[in-house]
Coordinates of C-alpha atoms in Angstrom, one line a residue:
Chain A
M946 CA 89.7 77.1 77.9
I947 CA 93.3 76.0 77.6
N948 CA 92.3 73.3 75.1
K949 CA 90.4 75.9 73.0
L950 CA 93.3 78.3 73.3
V951 CA 95.8 75.7 72.1
A952 CA 93.5 74.5 69.3
D953 CA 93.0 78.1 68.1
I954 CA 96.8 78.8 68.2
K955 CA 97.3 75.8 65.9
K956 CA 94.4 76.6 63.6
K957 CA 95.3 80.3 63.2
E958 CA 99.0 79.5 63.2
A959 CA 99.6 82.4 65.5
P960 CA 100.9 82.1 69.1
I961 CA 99.9 85.7 69.5
V962 CA 97.8 87.7 71.9
V963 CA 96.8 91.2 71.2
G964 CA 97.1 93.4 74.3
L965 CA 94.1 95.7 74.4
D966 CA 95.7 98.4 76.6
P967 CA 94.2 101.6 75.3
T968 CA 95.2 105.1 76.4
L969 CA 93.6 108.2 75.0
K970 CA 96.9 109.0 73.2
F971 CA 96.4 106.0 71.0
V972 CA 92.7 106.7 70.1
P973 CA 92.4 108.6 66.8
D974 CA 91.0 112.1 67.1
Y975 CA 87.9 111.4 64.9
I976 CA 86.8 108.8 67.4
K977 CA 87.4 111.0 70.4
K978 CA 85.6 113.9 68.8
S979 CA 82.6 111.9 68.1
A980 CA 82.5 110.3 71.6
F981 CA 83.0 113.6 73.4
A982 CA 80.3 115.3 71.3
E983 CA 77.8 112.6 72.2
Y984 CA 78.8 111.9 75.9
G985 CA 80.9 114.8 76.9
A986 CA 84.7 115.2 77.3
N987 CA 84.6 113.3 80.6
L988 CA 85.1 109.8 82.0
K989 CA 82.0 108.5 80.1
G990 CA 83.0 110.1 76.8
A991 CA 86.6 108.8 77.1
S992 CA 85.4 105.3 78.0
E993 CA 83.1 105.3 75.0
A994 CA 86.0 106.4 72.8
I995 CA 88.1 103.6 74.1
W996 CA 85.4 101.1 73.5
E997 CA 84.9 102.3 69.9
Y998 CA 88.6 102.2 69.3
N999 CA 88.8 98.6 70.7
K1000 CA 85.9 97.4 68.6
G1001 CA 87.6 98.6 65.4
I1002 CA 90.8 96.7 66.3
V1003 CA 89.0 93.6 67.3
D1004 CA 87.0 93.6 64.0
A1005 CA 90.2 93.9 62.1
V1006 CA 92.2 91.2 63.8
Y1007 CA 89.8 88.6 65.3
D1008 CA 90.3 86.2 62.4
L1009 CA 94.1 86.3 62.7
V1010 CA 94.7 85.7 66.4
P1011 CA 93.4 83.3 69.1
A1012 CA 93.3 85.7 72.0
V1013 CA 93.3 89.2 73.4
K1014 CA 94.5 90.5 76.7
P1015 CA 92.8 93.7 78.0
Q1016 CA 94.9 95.3 80.7
I1017 CA 92.3 96.3 83.3
A1018 CA 94.4 99.2 84.7
M1019 CA 94.0 101.1 81.4
Y1020 CA 90.2 100.9 82.0
E1021 CA 90.2 101.3 85.8
Q1022 CA 91.9 104.7 85.3
F1023 CA 88.5 105.9 84.0
G1024 CA 86.7 104.7 87.1
V1025 CA 83.4 102.9 86.8
D1026 CA 82.8 104.1 83.2
G1027 CA 86.2 102.6 82.2
L1028 CA 85.2 99.3 83.7
V1029 CA 82.0 99.4 81.6
A1030 CA 84.2 99.7 78.6
F1031 CA 86.3 96.8 79.9
K1032 CA 83.3 94.6 80.3
R1033 CA 81.9 95.5 76.8
T1034 CA 85.3 94.7 75.4
V1035 CA 85.5 91.3 77.1
D1036 CA 82.0 90.4 75.9
Y1037 CA 82.5 91.5 72.4
C1038 CA 85.8 89.6 72.1
K1039 CA 84.1 86.4 73.3
E1040 CA 81.3 86.9 70.8
K1041 CA 84.0 87.0 68.1
G1042 CA 85.4 83.7 69.3
L1043 CA 88.5 85.1 70.9
T1044 CA 89.9 83.8 74.2
V1045 CA 90.0 86.7 76.7
I1046 CA 92.9 86.9 79.1
G1047 CA 92.0 89.5 81.8
D1048 CA 95.4 91.1 82.7
V1049 CA 94.3 92.0 86.2
K1050 CA 97.3 90.8 88.2
R1051 CA 95.1 90.3 91.2
G1052 CA 96.4 88.6 94.3
D1053 CA 95.1 88.5 97.9
I1054 CA 94.3 85.8 100.5
G1055 CA 91.5 83.4 101.3
S1056 CA 88.0 84.8 100.9
T1057 CA 89.4 88.0 99.2
S1058 CA 91.2 86.0 96.5
E1059 CA 88.1 83.9 96.1
A1060 CA 86.1 87.1 95.5
Y1061 CA 88.6 88.1 92.7
A1062 CA 88.4 84.6 91.2
V1063 CA 84.6 84.7 91.3
G1064 CA 84.5 88.2 89.9
H1065 CA 86.8 87.6 87.0
L1066 CA 86.4 83.9 86.1
S1067 CA 83.2 82.7 87.7
G1068 CA 79.9 84.1 89.1
V1069 CA 78.8 85.2 92.5
E1070 CA 75.8 83.4 94.0
I1071 CA 72.8 85.6 94.7
E1072 CA 69.7 83.9 96.0
G1073 CA 70.9 80.5 94.7
K1074 CA 71.6 81.8 91.2
K1075 CA 75.0 82.5 89.7
F1076 CA 75.7 86.0 88.3
Y1077 CA 78.8 86.7 86.3
G1078 CA 80.7 89.9 86.9
F1079 CA 83.5 90.3 84.4
D1080 CA 83.7 86.7 83.1
E1081 CA 87.0 86.6 81.3
D1082 CA 88.5 83.2 80.2
F1083 CA 91.8 83.6 81.9
A1084 CA 93.2 86.0 84.5
T1085 CA 96.7 87.0 85.5
V1086 CA 97.6 86.5 89.1
N1087 CA 100.3 87.8 91.5
P1088 CA 102.0 85.1 93.6
Y1089 CA 103.6 87.2 96.4
L1090 CA 101.0 86.0 99.0
G1091 CA 101.7 82.3 98.3
S1092 CA 99.3 79.3 98.0
D1093 CA 96.5 81.0 100.0
G1094 CA 96.2 83.5 97.2
I1095 CA 96.4 80.9 94.4
K1096 CA 94.2 78.1 95.7
P1097 CA 90.9 79.9 95.4
F1098 CA 91.7 80.5 91.7
L1099 CA 92.5 76.8 91.2
K1100 CA 89.2 75.9 92.6
V1101 CA 87.4 78.2 90.2
C1102 CA 89.5 77.1 87.3
K1103 CA 88.4 73.5 87.9
E1104 CA 84.7 74.4 88.3
E1105 CA 84.6 76.7 85.2
N1106 CA 87.3 75.1 83.0
K1107 CA 89.1 78.5 83.0
G1108 CA 92.7 79.4 83.6
I1109 CA 95.2 81.7 85.2
F1110 CA 98.7 82.9 84.3
I1111 CA 100.8 83.4 87.3
L1112 CA 103.5 86.1 87.3
V1113 CA 106.9 84.4 87.5
K1114 CA 109.4 86.9 85.9
T1115 CA 108.1 90.2 84.6
S1116 CA 109.5 92.1 81.7
N1117 CA 110.4 95.4 83.4
P1118 CA 114.0 96.5 84.2
S1119 CA 113.5 96.5 88.0
S1120 CA 111.9 93.0 88.1
G1121 CA 115.2 91.7 89.3
E1122 CA 115.1 93.7 92.6
F1123 CA 113.1 90.9 94.3
Q1124 CA 112.5 88.3 91.6
D1125 CA 116.2 87.6 90.8
R1126 CA 117.4 87.4 94.4
L1127 CA 119.0 84.1 95.2
I1128 CA 117.4 81.7 97.7
D1129 CA 119.2 78.5 98.3
G1130 CA 121.2 79.1 95.1
K1131 CA 118.1 79.7 92.9
P1132 CA 116.4 83.0 92.0
L1133 CA 113.1 83.8 93.6
Y1134 CA 111.3 83.5 90.3
E1135 CA 112.5 80.0 89.9
H1136 CA 111.0 79.1 93.3
V1137 CA 107.8 80.6 92.1
A1138 CA 108.1 78.6 88.9
I1139 CA 108.5 75.4 90.9
K1140 CA 105.2 76.2 92.8
V1141 CA 103.5 77.1 89.6
N1142 CA 104.4 73.6 88.2
E1143 CA 102.9 72.0 91.3
W1144 CA 99.7 74.0 90.9
A1145 CA 99.7 73.3 87.2
E1146 CA 99.6 69.6 87.7
E1147 CA 96.5 69.9 89.8
V1148 CA 94.4 71.4 87.0
M1149 CA 95.4 69.7 83.7
G1150 CA 93.7 70.2 80.4
D1151 CA 94.4 67.8 77.5
D1152 CA 98.1 68.6 76.9
Y1153 CA 98.6 71.7 78.9
S1154 CA 97.5 72.9 82.3
Y1155 CA 94.9 75.5 83.1
V1156 CA 97.7 77.1 85.1
G1157 CA 100.1 79.1 82.9
C1158 CA 102.7 81.6 83.8
V1159 CA 104.1 85.0 82.7
V1160 CA 107.8 85.3 81.8
G1161 CA 109.0 88.5 80.1
A1162 CA 110.3 88.4 76.5
T1163 CA 113.2 90.7 77.7
Y1164 CA 114.8 87.7 79.3
P1165 CA 115.3 85.1 76.5
E1166 CA 117.9 83.2 78.4
M1167 CA 115.2 82.3 80.9
G1168 CA 112.9 80.9 78.3
A1169 CA 114.5 77.5 78.1
A1170 CA 115.1 77.1 81.8
M1171 CA 111.5 78.1 82.6
R1172 CA 110.1 75.7 79.9
K1173 CA 111.9 72.9 81.8
V1174 CA 110.7 73.8 85.2
M1175 CA 107.1 74.3 84.1
P1176 CA 106.7 71.8 81.2
K1177 CA 102.9 71.7 81.5
S1178 CA 102.3 75.5 81.7
Y1179 CA 101.7 77.8 78.8
I1180 CA 104.0 80.7 79.0
L1181 CA 102.4 84.1 78.4
V1182 CA 105.3 86.3 77.1
P1183 CA 104.9 90.1 77.4
G1184 CA 107.5 92.5 76.2
Y1185 CA 107.5 91.8 72.4
G1186 CA 107.9 94.9 70.2
A1187 CA 107.6 98.1 72.2
Q1188 CA 109.4 96.7 75.2
G1189 CA 112.3 95.4 73.1
G1190 CA 111.7 91.7 72.5
K1191 CA 112.1 90.3 69.0
G1192 CA 110.9 87.0 67.4
E1193 CA 114.3 85.4 67.4
D1194 CA 114.7 85.9 71.1
L1195 CA 111.5 83.9 71.8
K1196 CA 112.4 80.5 70.4
A1197 CA 113.5 79.2 73.8
F1198 CA 110.0 79.9 75.3
F1199 CA 108.5 77.4 72.9
N1200 CA 108.5 73.6 72.7
E1201 CA 109.9 71.9 69.6
D1202 CA 106.3 71.6 68.2
G1203 CA 105.9 75.4 68.3
L1204 CA 103.5 75.2 71.2
G1205 CA 103.8 76.1 74.9
A1206 CA 104.1 79.9 74.6
I1207 CA 101.9 82.8 73.5
V1208 CA 103.4 86.2 72.8
N1209 CA 101.7 89.4 73.7
S1210 CA 102.0 92.7 71.8
S1211 CA 100.1 95.7 72.9
R1212 CA 100.9 99.1 71.6
G1213 CA 103.0 97.6 68.8
I1214 CA 99.7 96.4 67.4
I1215 CA 97.0 98.6 68.7
A1216 CA 98.9 101.9 68.1
A1217 CA 100.6 100.6 64.9
Y1218 CA 99.3 103.6 62.9
Q1219 CA 101.4 105.9 65.0
Q1220 CA 104.6 104.2 64.0
E1221 CA 106.5 105.4 61.0
K1222 CA 106.3 101.9 59.4
Y1223 CA 102.5 101.9 59.3
S1224 CA 101.9 105.7 59.0
S1225 CA 100.5 105.5 55.5
F1226 CA 97.3 103.9 56.9
G1227 CA 96.6 107.2 58.6
E1228 CA 94.3 107.8 61.6
R1229 CA 91.2 106.5 59.8
G1230 CA 93.1 103.3 58.9
Y1231 CA 94.2 102.6 62.4
A1232 CA 92.4 99.2 62.5
E1233 CA 93.9 98.1 59.2
A1234 CA 97.3 99.2 60.5
S1235 CA 96.8 96.9 63.5
R1236 CA 96.0 94.1 61.1
A1237 CA 99.2 94.7 59.1
A1238 CA 101.2 94.7 62.4
V1239 CA 99.6 91.4 63.4
L1240 CA 100.5 89.9 60.0
D1241 CA 104.1 91.1 60.4
M1242 CA 104.4 89.8 63.9
K1243 CA 103.0 86.4 62.8
E1244 CA 105.6 86.3 60.0
D1245 CA 108.4 87.3 62.5
L1246 CA 107.5 84.6 64.9
K1247 CA 107.0 82.0 62.2
N1248 CA 110.5 82.7 60.9
A1249 CA 112.0 82.6 64.4
L1250 CA 110.4 79.3 65.2
R1251 CA 111.4 77.7 61.9
K1252 CA 115.1 78.3 62.5
Chain B
M765 CA 96.7 112.6 103.9
I766 CA 99.2 110.9 106.2
N767 CA 99.2 114.1 108.3
K768 CA 95.4 114.0 108.5
L769 CA 95.4 110.3 109.3
V770 CA 97.9 110.7 112.2
A771 CA 96.0 113.8 113.5
D772 CA 92.7 111.9 113.5
I773 CA 94.3 108.8 115.1
K774 CA 95.4 111.1 118.0
K775 CA 92.1 113.0 118.1
K776 CA 89.9 109.9 118.1
E777 CA 92.4 108.0 120.3
A778 CA 91.8 105.0 118.0
P779 CA 94.6 103.5 115.8
I780 CA 91.8 101.6 114.1
V781 CA 90.7 101.1 110.5
V782 CA 87.3 99.5 109.8
G783 CA 87.6 97.0 106.9
L784 CA 84.5 97.4 104.7
D785 CA 84.7 94.0 103.2
P786 CA 81.1 93.0 102.7
T787 CA 79.8 89.7 101.5
L788 CA 76.1 88.9 101.1
K789 CA 76.3 86.5 104.0
F790 CA 77.0 89.5 106.3
V791 CA 74.1 91.7 105.0
P792 CA 71.0 91.4 107.2
D793 CA 68.0 89.8 105.4
Y794 CA 65.8 92.8 105.7
I795 CA 68.3 94.9 103.7
K796 CA 68.7 92.2 101.1
K797 CA 64.9 91.8 100.7
S798 CA 64.3 95.4 100.2
A799 CA 67.1 95.9 97.7
F800 CA 66.1 92.7 95.7
A801 CA 62.5 93.9 95.7
E802 CA 63.5 97.3 94.2
Y803 CA 66.4 96.3 91.9
G804 CA 66.0 92.5 91.5
A805 CA 68.0 89.6 93.0
N806 CA 70.9 90.2 90.7
L807 CA 74.2 92.0 90.5
K808 CA 72.6 95.4 90.8
G809 CA 70.3 94.4 93.7
A810 CA 73.1 92.8 95.6
S811 CA 75.3 95.8 95.1
E812 CA 72.6 98.1 96.4
A813 CA 72.2 95.9 99.4
I814 CA 75.9 96.1 100.1
W815 CA 75.9 99.8 99.8
E816 CA 72.9 100.2 102.2
Y817 CA 74.7 97.9 104.6
N818 CA 77.9 99.8 104.4
K819 CA 76.1 103.1 104.9
G820 CA 74.6 101.9 108.1
I821 CA 77.9 100.8 109.5
V822 CA 79.7 104.1 108.5
D823 CA 76.9 106.2 110.1
A824 CA 77.4 104.2 113.3
V825 CA 81.2 104.3 113.6
Y826 CA 82.5 107.4 111.7
D827 CA 82.9 109.5 114.9
L828 CA 84.9 106.7 116.5
V829 CA 87.6 105.8 113.9
P830 CA 89.9 107.8 111.7
A831 CA 89.7 105.5 108.6
V832 CA 88.0 102.8 106.6
K833 CA 89.5 100.2 104.3
P834 CA 87.1 98.9 101.6
Q835 CA 88.5 95.7 100.0
I836 CA 87.8 96.2 96.3
A837 CA 87.7 92.4 95.6
M838 CA 84.4 92.1 97.6
Y839 CA 82.9 94.7 95.3
E840 CA 84.6 93.5 92.1
Q841 CA 82.9 90.1 92.5
F842 CA 79.6 91.9 91.6
G843 CA 81.2 93.3 88.4
V844 CA 80.5 96.9 87.3
D845 CA 77.5 97.2 89.7
G846 CA 79.8 96.2 92.6
L847 CA 82.3 98.9 91.7
V848 CA 79.5 101.5 91.6
A849 CA 78.9 100.4 95.3
F850 CA 82.6 100.7 96.0
K851 CA 82.7 104.2 94.6
R852 CA 79.6 105.3 96.5
T853 CA 81.2 103.9 99.7
V854 CA 84.5 105.8 99.1
D855 CA 82.7 109.0 98.4
Y856 CA 80.3 108.7 101.4
C857 CA 83.2 107.9 103.8
K858 CA 85.1 110.9 102.6
E859 CA 82.0 113.1 103.1
K860 CA 82.0 111.8 106.7
G861 CA 85.6 112.9 107.2
L862 CA 87.1 109.4 107.1
T863 CA 90.4 108.6 105.5
V864 CA 89.8 106.0 102.9
I865 CA 92.4 103.3 102.2
G866 CA 91.5 101.4 99.0
D867 CA 92.6 97.9 99.6
V868 CA 93.3 97.2 96.0
K869 CA 96.7 95.5 96.2
R870 CA 97.5 96.6 92.6
G871 CA 100.9 96.2 91.2
D872 CA 102.1 96.4 87.6
I873 CA 104.8 98.2 85.6
G874 CA 105.5 101.5 84.1
S875 CA 102.5 103.0 82.3
T876 CA 100.2 100.3 83.7
S877 CA 101.1 101.0 87.3
E878 CA 100.7 104.7 86.5
A879 CA 97.2 104.0 85.2
Y880 CA 96.3 102.2 88.5
A881 CA 97.8 105.1 90.5
V882 CA 95.8 107.6 88.4
G883 CA 92.6 105.6 88.7
H884 CA 92.8 105.2 92.5
L885 CA 94.7 108.2 93.8
S886 CA 94.6 110.9 91.1
G887 CA 92.7 111.8 88.0
V888 CA 93.1 111.0 84.3
E889 CA 93.5 113.9 81.9
I890 CA 90.8 114.3 79.3
E891 CA 91.1 117.3 77.0
G892 CA 93.3 119.1 79.5
K893 CA 91.0 118.5 82.5
K894 CA 91.5 116.0 85.3
F895 CA 88.8 113.5 86.1
Y896 CA 88.9 111.4 89.2
G897 CA 88.0 107.7 88.8
F898 CA 87.9 106.1 92.3
D899 CA 89.8 108.8 94.3
E900 CA 90.7 107.0 97.5
D901 CA 93.1 108.6 99.9
F902 CA 95.5 105.7 100.2
A903 CA 95.9 102.5 98.2
T904 CA 97.6 99.2 99.0
V905 CA 100.2 98.1 96.5
N906 CA 102.0 94.8 95.7
P907 CA 105.8 95.0 95.5
Y908 CA 106.6 91.8 93.5
L909 CA 107.5 93.8 90.3
G910 CA 110.0 96.1 92.0
S911 CA 110.6 99.8 91.8
D912 CA 109.0 100.1 88.3
G913 CA 105.7 99.2 89.9
I914 CA 106.1 101.6 92.9
K915 CA 107.6 104.7 91.3
P916 CA 104.5 105.8 89.4
F917 CA 102.6 105.6 92.7
L918 CA 105.2 107.7 94.5
K919 CA 104.9 110.4 91.8
V920 CA 101.1 110.5 92.2
C921 CA 101.5 110.6 96.0
K922 CA 103.7 113.6 95.8
E923 CA 101.4 115.4 93.4
E924 CA 98.2 114.6 95.3
N925 CA 99.4 114.4 98.9
K926 CA 98.1 110.9 99.0
G927 CA 99.7 107.7 100.2
I928 CA 100.2 104.0 99.7
F929 CA 100.7 100.9 101.9
I930 CA 103.1 98.4 100.4
L931 CA 102.7 94.7 101.2
V932 CA 105.7 93.6 103.2
K933 CA 104.5 90.6 105.2
T934 CA 100.9 89.4 104.8
S935 CA 98.8 87.8 107.6
N936 CA 97.9 84.5 105.8
P937 CA 99.4 81.1 106.7
S938 CA 101.2 80.6 103.4
S939 CA 102.7 84.1 103.3
G940 CA 105.9 82.4 104.3
E941 CA 106.2 80.4 101.1
F942 CA 108.0 83.3 99.3
Q943 CA 108.0 86.1 101.8
D944 CA 110.0 84.3 104.5
R945 CA 112.7 82.7 102.2
L946 CA 116.1 83.8 103.2
I947 CA 118.2 86.0 100.8
D948 CA 121.7 86.8 102.0
G949 CA 120.6 85.8 105.5
K950 CA 117.5 88.0 105.6
P951 CA 113.9 87.0 104.7
L952 CA 112.5 88.4 101.5
Y953 CA 110.0 90.5 103.4
E954 CA 112.9 92.3 105.1
H955 CA 114.5 93.1 101.7
V956 CA 111.1 94.5 100.7
A957 CA 111.0 96.5 104.0
I958 CA 114.4 98.0 103.3
K959 CA 113.2 99.2 99.9
V960 CA 109.9 100.5 101.4
N961 CA 112.1 102.6 103.8
E962 CA 114.0 104.1 100.8
W963 CA 110.7 104.9 99.0
A964 CA 109.3 106.3 102.3
E965 CA 112.1 108.8 102.6
E966 CA 111.3 110.2 99.2
V967 CA 107.8 111.2 100.2
M968 CA 107.7 112.5 103.7
G969 CA 104.8 114.1 105.5
D970 CA 105.3 115.9 108.8
D971 CA 106.3 113.0 111.0
Y972 CA 105.6 110.0 108.9
S973 CA 105.9 109.1 105.3
Y974 CA 103.2 109.0 102.7
V975 CA 104.6 105.5 102.1
G976 CA 103.4 103.0 104.7
C977 CA 103.5 99.2 104.7
V978 CA 101.4 96.2 105.5
V979 CA 102.6 93.7 108.2
G980 CA 100.1 91.1 109.4
A981 CA 99.1 91.0 113.1
T982 CA 99.6 87.2 113.1
Y983 CA 103.3 87.8 113.3
P984 CA 103.8 89.9 116.4
E985 CA 107.5 89.0 116.7
M986 CA 108.0 90.9 113.4
G987 CA 106.4 94.1 114.7
A988 CA 109.5 95.4 116.5
A989 CA 111.9 94.4 113.8
M990 CA 109.8 96.0 111.1
R991 CA 109.3 99.2 113.1
K992 CA 113.1 99.5 113.1
V993 CA 113.7 98.9 109.5
M994 CA 110.9 101.3 108.4
P995 CA 110.8 104.0 111.2
K996 CA 109.1 106.5 109.0
S997 CA 106.3 104.3 107.7
Y998 CA 103.0 103.8 109.2
I999 CA 102.3 100.0 109.5
L1000 CA 98.8 98.9 108.5
V1001 CA 98.2 95.8 110.5
P1002 CA 95.5 93.3 109.2
G1003 CA 94.6 90.1 110.9
Y1004 CA 93.2 91.5 114.2
G1005 CA 90.1 89.6 115.5
A1006 CA 88.8 87.1 113.0
Q1007 CA 92.3 86.2 111.7
G1008 CA 93.6 85.6 115.3
G1009 CA 95.5 88.7 116.3
K1010 CA 94.8 90.2 119.7
G1011 CA 95.6 93.7 121.1
E1012 CA 98.4 92.5 123.3
D1013 CA 100.2 91.0 120.3
L1014 CA 100.3 94.4 118.6
K1015 CA 102.3 96.5 121.0
A1016 CA 105.5 95.9 119.1
F1017 CA 104.1 97.4 115.9
F1018 CA 103.7 100.8 117.7
N1019 CA 106.2 103.4 118.7
E1020 CA 106.5 104.4 122.3
D1021 CA 104.1 107.3 121.7
G1022 CA 101.4 105.0 120.6
L1023 CA 101.7 106.0 117.0
G1024 CA 103.2 104.3 113.9
A1025 CA 100.6 101.6 113.4
I1026 CA 96.9 101.3 112.5
V1027 CA 95.1 98.1 113.0
N1028 CA 92.4 96.8 110.7
S1029 CA 89.4 94.7 111.7
S1030 CA 86.9 93.7 109.0
R1031 CA 84.4 91.1 109.8
G1032 CA 85.0 91.4 113.5
I1033 CA 83.4 94.8 113.3
I1034 CA 81.1 94.8 110.2
A1035 CA 79.6 91.4 111.0
A1036 CA 79.7 91.7 114.8
Y1037 CA 75.9 91.1 115.1
Q1038 CA 76.6 87.5 113.8
Q1039 CA 78.9 86.8 116.8
E1040 CA 77.5 85.4 120.0
K1041 CA 78.9 88.3 121.9
Y1042 CA 76.9 90.9 120.1
S1043 CA 73.9 88.7 119.1
S1044 CA 71.5 90.6 121.4
F1045 CA 71.6 93.5 118.9
G1046 CA 69.9 91.4 116.4
E1047 CA 69.8 91.9 112.6
R1048 CA 68.2 95.3 112.8
G1049 CA 70.8 96.4 115.2
Y1050 CA 73.8 95.3 113.1
A1051 CA 75.2 98.9 112.9
E1052 CA 75.0 99.4 116.6
A1053 CA 76.7 96.0 117.1
S1054 CA 79.5 97.3 114.8
R1055 CA 79.8 100.4 117.0
A1056 CA 80.0 98.2 120.2
A1057 CA 82.7 96.1 118.5
V1058 CA 84.7 99.2 117.6
L1059 CA 84.4 100.4 121.2
D1060 CA 85.6 97.0 122.5
M1061 CA 88.5 97.0 120.1
K1062 CA 89.5 100.5 121.1
E1063 CA 89.5 99.5 124.7
D1064 CA 91.5 96.3 123.9
L1065 CA 94.2 98.3 122.0
K1066 CA 94.3 101.0 124.7
N1067 CA 95.0 98.4 127.4
A1068 CA 97.6 96.7 125.3
L1069 CA 99.4 99.9 124.5
R1070 CA 99.2 101.1 128.1
K1071 CA 101.2 98.1 129.4

């Protein structure tokens, strides 16, 4: 999948991933009304509304971007019904040729980590046949438990040609509480990055590894340093747009050839119609507003990388 | 819920949580055959088998223990159907008066962490009404992202009188890769423990906090130290039995009054019938074998704490 992702980034000239992180606040009223009328104003109705909303956005942007990143928490909050919407979204995006990064931030040990890897990137064996649970192309993974938590994912990545993005430095203000603490003169996140690079070398694609990492856009000074420590890993960069990151801050995350990083924007794209800038699209034009926001982001990144 | 948990630990004289971490290997053939015949040898059939298996164990042990801890990864591997089995298990255990600790190890930031907290410990608002997704009593949480990841859980804990157990030191061999690294002379896990104690003081129950922690049984020397750093936090101790921990290693995790810790055993209880010691129960007696294993564990802990 990393080879396909890199190829699609080149082809579409867009190192962009659309974060499909819906909340009911983002969903236009006309979609909610129709879903609630059909299924009730409950977990099922809300999940249907979210699926319809997602579908509209995917239809409007799938030709522009290589990948989407549904954040599973936003679906899990609606319980089992929400996870049905998550699965429908994953399947639909794959049908549309998009690479799907499941932002699940799972992390556990041994057989438990294996179960997460199997559930999200592979299939569970039942009477000798493999059945796929969620079947994303990539998953995000939390490193706090060390190699025992990561190795089951590496095994599955090799078997299925799928990938993971390991959290190195997150984009939130308090990420420094633990991640920035110095150990032997280097911050914890750099120690994690060194391990990520070791894991990355174990599972190489053509030019990049199936093992990528997450480094927040809110820390541009780290971009260049992290690129050096993990030269084979794609960096998934959250925090663009709503969280404060701008295109010009992101140059250091990329290699000279414009590859090596993919930038996520969630609400900046999916709720674009609620921003003043795109308000003329109105509620019914929410998907077209998302398309306009993607085009603007593409331009912003292109300009930043050209400099 | 922490008050109820402590009261039930006293009443049942059992600081024990049964880890409901099913895999198909543990499920007796007769249960699998019947579920596959009715629903097919697929994700749905497997999930039904797991639910039937869980129900048998819960029926056999609910009067002996205060709590269960379903590991969501083991359900998530069966996709949406598996999560239906997870939810049925949560609901059934609560009906039986058990405290349910959702071992979900979630951790994210801001609104995403809030979504996890809402999905697992509270309800999502739809048209002014609250709807509960998974609705466990406690959830386990990963601290790598810092306070931004924890605070949304604290808010929900206050509103719902529910609790969390934050990972401090896990029971796996490679947990030391990051958790044991020294920062200002103290291992990372101790820095996490210091923060856990701050968070714990914000959300107090009667004697203990709604904020507990996880410290693996495989590190008995840490028990006493961690008790001191986090005097108000219940310690959830995994790693008993199958992972190598024994009752006598666990004394240091407890206060003098025998409270302050709760010990998890998963496959040592739920797959007891597959051990030589309990093999006379046979497949059809798997639930009674689990009951016998709980009684033995209770005795082992009682002896260890008496010393």
